[in-house]
């Protein structure tokens, strides 16, 4: 469900749905994908002056749309344990619930 103040069929509603779809494709849970999408939409609303209030962090730096997802899932740690776990679940890897992030990463890489 999109954040409050986002009308059905509006640009922000479409943006919300696209971000949810993208985050789920990256392996995040539905709950986490919806949270990220809502935060993204709220931040974009603040940047463009569509919201009543905005924080400093919402208006600084590059916008999510111009960044193009360049910061998500990158860096020294790469993908999250949750993402590896979801991949392991899709691949049917046994014992995944007891594995740590490195073990999940190896199992997913070995099964692919």
Coordinates of C-alpha atoms in Angstrom, one line a residue:
X1 CA 0.0 0.0 0.0
X2 CA 1.5 3.3 -1.0
X3 CA 2.2 6.0 1.6
X4 CA -0.6 8.4 2.7
X5 CA -1.3 11.2 0.3
X6 CA -0.5 9.1 -2.8
X7 CA -3.5 8.9 -5.1
X8 CA -4.2 5.7 -7.0
X9 CA -2.9 5.8 -10.6
X10 CA -0.7 8.8 -9.9
X11 CA 3.0 9.1 -10.8
X12 CA 4.0 8.4 -7.2
X13 CA 1.7 5.3 -7.1
X14 CA 3.3 4.0 -10.2
X15 CA 6.8 4.8 -8.8
X16 CA 5.9 2.9 -5.6
X17 CA 4.8 -0.2 -7.4
X18 CA 7.9 -0.2 -9.6
X19 CA 10.2 0.1 -6.6
X20 CA 8.4 -2.7 -4.8
X21 CA 8.7 -4.9 -7.9
X22 CA 12.4 -4.0 -8.3
X23 CA 13.2 -4.7 -4.6
X24 CA 11.5 -8.1 -4.7
X25 CA 13.5 -8.9 -7.8
X26 CA 16.6 -8.2 -5.8
X27 CA 15.6 -10.8 -3.3
X28 CA 14.1 -8.7 -0.5
X29 CA 11.1 -9.7 1.4
X30 CA 7.7 -8.2 0.6
X31 CA 7.6 -6.2 3.8
X32 CA 11.1 -4.8 3.3
X33 CA 10.4 -4.0 -0.3
X34 CA 7.3 -2.0 0.6
X35 CA 9.2 -0.1 3.3
X36 CA 11.9 0.8 0.9
X37 CA 9.4 1.9 -1.7
X38 CA 7.4 4.0 0.7
X39 CA 10.6 5.8 1.9
X40 CA 11.7 6.3 -1.7
X41 CA 8.3 7.9 -2.7
X42 CA 8.3 10.1 0.4
X43 CA 11.8 11.3 -0.3
X44 CA 10.9 12.1 -3.9
X45 CA 7.8 13.9 -2.8
X46 CA 9.9 16.0 -0.4
X47 CA 12.5 16.8 -3.1
X48 CA 9.8 18.0 -5.6
X49 CA 7.9 20.1 -3.0
X50 CA 4.9 17.8 -3.0
X51 CA 5.0 17.2 0.8
X52 CA 4.2 19.6 3.7
X53 CA 7.4 18.9 5.6
X54 CA 10.8 17.6 4.6
X55 CA 14.0 16.7 6.4
X56 CA 17.5 17.9 5.4
X57 CA 18.6 14.4 4.4
X58 CA 15.6 14.2 2.0
X59 CA 16.9 17.2 0.0
X60 CA 20.6 16.6 0.0
X61 CA 22.6 14.5 -2.5
X62 CA 21.4 12.9 -5.7
X63 CA 17.9 11.7 -6.0
X64 CA 17.1 8.0 -6.2
X65 CA 15.8 8.3 -9.7
X66 CA 19.0 10.0 -10.9
X67 CA 21.2 7.6 -9.0
X68 CA 19.5 4.7 -10.7
X69 CA 20.0 2.2 -7.8
X70 CA 23.8 2.7 -7.8
X71 CA 24.0 2.5 -4.0
X72 CA 21.8 -0.5 -3.3
X73 CA 23.5 -3.8 -2.7
X74 CA 27.0 -2.5 -3.5
X75 CA 30.1 -1.9 -1.5
X76 CA 32.3 -4.2 0.6
X77 CA 29.5 -6.4 1.9
X78 CA 27.5 -6.6 -1.3
X79 CA 24.1 -8.3 -1.0
X80 CA 22.4 -8.8 2.3
X81 CA 21.9 -12.1 4.2
X82 CA 18.2 -11.8 3.5
X83 CA 18.8 -11.7 -0.2
X84 CA 21.1 -14.7 -0.2
X85 CA 18.5 -16.5 2.0
X86 CA 15.7 -15.8 -0.5
X87 CA 17.8 -17.1 -3.3
X88 CA 18.7 -20.2 -1.4
X89 CA 15.0 -20.7 -0.7
X90 CA 14.2 -20.4 -4.4
X91 CA 16.9 -23.0 -5.2
X92 CA 15.7 -25.4 -2.5
X93 CA 18.9 -25.5 -0.5
X94 CA 18.6 -27.6 2.6
X95 CA 19.7 -26.2 6.0
X96 CA 19.6 -22.6 4.9
X97 CA 18.0 -21.3 8.1
X98 CA 21.1 -22.3 10.1
X99 CA 23.6 -20.8 7.7
X100 CA 25.3 -17.5 8.1
X101 CA 25.8 -15.0 5.3
X102 CA 29.0 -16.5 3.9
X103 CA 27.6 -20.0 4.0
X104 CA 24.5 -18.8 2.2
X105 CA 26.6 -17.0 -0.4
X106 CA 28.7 -20.1 -1.1
X107 CA 25.7 -22.4 -1.2
X108 CA 23.9 -20.1 -3.7
X109 CA 27.0 -19.7 -5.8
X110 CA 27.5 -23.5 -5.9
X111 CA 23.9 -24.2 -6.8
X112 CA 23.7 -21.7 -9.6

